[in-house]
CSV table of C-alpha atoms in Angstrom, one decimal:
chain,number,residue,atom,x,y,z
A,28,MET,CA,97.0,112.9,78.4
A,29,THR,CA,98.3,110.9,81.3
A,30,LEU,CA,96.6,108.0,83.0
A,31,ALA,CA,97.5,105.2,85.4
A,32,GLY,CA,96.3,101.8,86.4
A,33,ILE,CA,97.2,98.3,87.4
A,34,VAL,CA,98.2,96.0,84.5
A,35,SER,CA,95.6,93.2,84.4
A,36,GLY,CA,96.8,91.6,81.1
A,37,THR,CA,99.0,91.9,78.1
A,38,ARG,CA,99.0,90.3,74.7
A,39,ILE,CA,101.2,90.8,71.6
A,40,ILE,CA,99.5,91.2,68.1
A,41,GLN,CA,101.3,91.0,64.8
A,42,THR,CA,100.1,93.9,62.5
A,43,ARG,CA,101.1,95.0,59.0
A,44,ARG,CA,103.4,97.6,60.7
A,45,GLY,CA,105.0,95.1,63.1
A,46,LYS,CA,104.3,94.0,66.6
A,47,MET,CA,101.9,95.8,68.8
A,48,ALA,CA,101.2,95.2,72.5
A,49,VAL,CA,97.7,95.5,73.9
A,50,ILE,CA,97.7,96.1,77.7
A,51,MET,CA,94.7,96.1,79.9
A,52,LEU,CA,94.8,98.7,82.7
A,53,ASP,CA,92.4,98.7,85.7
A,54,ASP,CA,92.0,101.6,88.0
A,55,GLY,CA,89.5,99.9,90.4
A,56,SER,CA,86.5,101.5,88.7
A,57,ALA,CA,87.0,100.6,85.1
A,58,GLN,CA,89.3,98.8,82.6
A,59,ILE,CA,90.7,100.3,79.5
A,60,GLU,CA,92.7,98.8,76.6
A,61,LEU,CA,96.0,100.5,75.8
A,62,THR,CA,97.9,99.9,72.6
A,63,VAL,CA,101.6,100.5,72.3
A,64,PHE,CA,103.8,99.9,69.2
A,65,ASP,CA,106.9,97.8,69.2
A,66,ASP,CA,109.5,100.5,69.9
A,67,VAL,CA,107.6,101.8,73.0
A,68,TYR,CA,106.9,98.3,74.2
A,69,ASP,CA,110.6,97.3,73.8
A,70,ARG,CA,111.8,100.3,75.8
A,71,SER,CA,109.1,99.8,78.5
A,72,ARG,CA,109.0,96.0,78.8
A,73,PRO,CA,110.6,95.8,82.2
A,74,TRP,CA,107.8,97.9,83.7
A,75,ILE,CA,104.9,96.0,82.1
A,76,LYS,CA,104.1,93.4,84.8
A,77,GLU,CA,100.7,92.1,85.8
A,78,ASP,CA,99.4,93.5,89.1
A,79,GLU,CA,101.9,96.4,88.9
A,80,LEU,CA,101.1,100.1,88.5
A,81,LEU,CA,101.8,101.6,85.0
A,82,VAL,CA,101.6,105.3,84.2
A,83,VAL,CA,100.9,106.2,80.6
A,84,LYS,CA,101.5,109.3,78.5
A,85,GLY,CA,99.6,109.0,75.3
A,86,ARG,CA,96.8,110.0,73.0
A,87,ALA,CA,93.1,109.2,73.2
A,88,SER,CA,91.0,108.9,70.0
A,89,MET,CA,87.7,107.4,69.0
A,90,ASP,CA,87.8,103.7,68.0
A,91,GLU,CA,85.6,103.5,64.9
A,92,TYR,CA,85.5,99.7,65.2
A,93,SER,CA,84.2,99.4,68.8
A,94,GLY,CA,82.7,102.9,69.1
A,95,GLY,CA,84.7,103.4,72.3
A,96,ILE,CA,87.9,105.2,73.2
A,97,ARG,CA,91.3,104.1,72.0
A,98,ILE,CA,94.4,104.9,74.0
A,99,SER,CA,97.8,104.8,72.2
A,100,GLY,CA,100.7,104.8,74.6
A,101,GLU,CA,103.7,107.0,73.7
A,102,GLU,CA,105.6,106.8,77.0
A,103,LEU,CA,105.2,104.2,79.8
A,104,PHE,CA,106.5,104.6,83.3
A,105,ASP,CA,106.7,102.3,86.4
A,106,PHE,CA,106.0,104.0,89.8
A,107,ALA,CA,109.6,105.1,90.5
A,108,SER,CA,110.2,106.5,87.0
A,109,ALA,CA,106.8,108.3,87.0
A,110,ARG,CA,107.6,109.8,90.4
A,111,SER,CA,110.9,111.1,89.0
A,112,ASN,CA,109.4,112.4,85.8
A,113,PHE,CA,106.3,114.1,87.1
A,114,ALA,CA,107.3,115.4,90.6
A,115,GLN,CA,107.4,119.2,90.8
A,116,GLN,CA,109.0,119.4,94.2
A,117,LEU,CA,109.8,117.6,97.5
A,118,SER,CA,108.2,119.5,100.4
A,119,LEU,CA,109.5,119.0,103.9
A,120,ARG,CA,108.0,120.4,107.1
A,121,CYS,CA,110.1,120.4,110.2
A,122,ASP,CA,110.3,122.1,113.6
A,123,GLY,CA,113.1,122.9,116.0
A,124,LYS,CA,113.3,119.2,117.1
A,125,VAL,CA,114.9,118.1,113.9
A,126,GLY,CA,118.1,119.8,112.9
A,127,ILE,CA,119.0,121.0,109.4
A,128,ALA,CA,122.2,119.1,109.8
A,129,GLN,CA,120.2,115.9,110.2
A,130,LEU,CA,118.2,116.7,107.0
A,131,LYS,CA,121.4,117.5,105.1
A,132,LYS,CA,122.8,114.1,106.1
A,133,ILE,CA,119.7,112.3,104.7
A,134,VAL,CA,119.4,114.3,101.5
A,135,THR,CA,123.1,114.7,100.5
A,136,PRO,CA,123.5,111.2,98.8
A,137,TYR,CA,120.6,112.1,96.5
A,138,ARG,CA,121.8,115.5,95.4
A,139,ASP,CA,122.1,116.7,91.8
A,140,GLY,CA,118.8,115.3,90.8
A,141,GLN,CA,115.9,117.0,89.1
A,142,CYS,CA,113.5,117.6,92.0
A,143,PRO,CA,113.6,120.9,93.9
A,144,VAL,CA,113.4,120.8,97.7
A,145,LEU,CA,111.3,123.2,99.7
A,146,ILE,CA,111.7,123.2,103.5
A,147,SER,CA,109.0,124.8,105.7
A,148,TYR,CA,110.8,125.3,109.0
A,149,ARG,CA,109.2,126.3,112.3
A,150,ASN,CA,110.6,126.7,115.7
A,151,GLN,CA,109.4,128.6,118.9
A,152,ASP,CA,110.7,131.9,117.5
A,153,ALA,CA,110.0,132.0,113.8
A,154,THR,CA,108.6,130.3,110.7
A,155,CYS,CA,110.2,130.4,107.3
A,156,GLN,CA,110.2,128.6,103.9
A,157,LEU,CA,113.5,127.7,102.3
A,158,ARG,CA,113.8,126.7,98.7
A,159,LEU,CA,117.1,125.0,98.3
A,160,GLY,CA,119.4,125.9,95.4
A,161,GLU,CA,119.7,123.9,92.2
A,162,SER,CA,122.7,121.9,93.5
A,163,TRP,CA,120.4,120.6,96.2
A,164,GLN,CA,117.8,119.2,93.8
A,165,VAL,CA,117.4,115.5,94.6
A,166,THR,CA,116.7,112.3,92.8
A,167,LEU,CA,113.6,110.9,94.4
A,168,ASP,CA,114.4,107.5,95.9
A,169,ASP,CA,112.4,105.1,98.1
A,170,SER,CA,115.3,104.9,100.7
A,171,MET,CA,115.6,108.7,101.0
A,172,LEU,CA,111.8,109.1,101.3
A,173,ARG,CA,111.6,106.4,103.9
A,174,GLU,CA,114.3,107.9,106.0
A,175,LEU,CA,112.8,111.4,105.7
A,176,ARG,CA,109.4,110.0,106.8
A,177,GLU,CA,110.9,108.2,109.8
A,178,THR,CA,112.7,111.4,110.8
A,179,LEU,CA,110.0,114.0,110.2
A,180,GLN,CA,106.9,111.9,110.4
A,181,PRO,CA,105.0,110.8,107.2
A,182,GLU,CA,102.6,113.8,107.1
A,183,ASN,CA,105.6,116.2,106.9
A,184,VAL,CA,107.1,114.7,103.7
A,185,LYS,CA,105.2,115.3,100.5
A,186,VAL,CA,106.1,114.8,96.9
A,187,VAL,CA,104.2,117.5,95.0
A,188,TYR,CA,103.1,116.7,91.4
């Protein structure tokens, strides 16, 4: 399962099997306690910050002690790494006002990533969808997305999950 929330607290507990982190996540409607073992915590420590978004892939099980649900985190992601790991495609809509050469200039520095690019192009004569080849898959980056949104307008740039 995958869930996300804002980190509202963290504490470290020493168990018989080693250290374990207990992280409180809040999604605005509820809080849930997430446990991660030492190896996952050590790999993910830079992303576990109070008041920051944390995305968790893990397992849910019944907590016999509390009677509630227990979440065990197996992989943790900050926003940028979650976007890269879970994005299915970058979808761009453009018209004849923005040239393909301009899009190429923006996207080129981010080529050879993992995210496919789909361009829905429309001008006064025709409409088409172009799925760019594998060599044009991009690494999703805040700078690239910001420049695309400035060029195409925010509603024309979508990361599809």
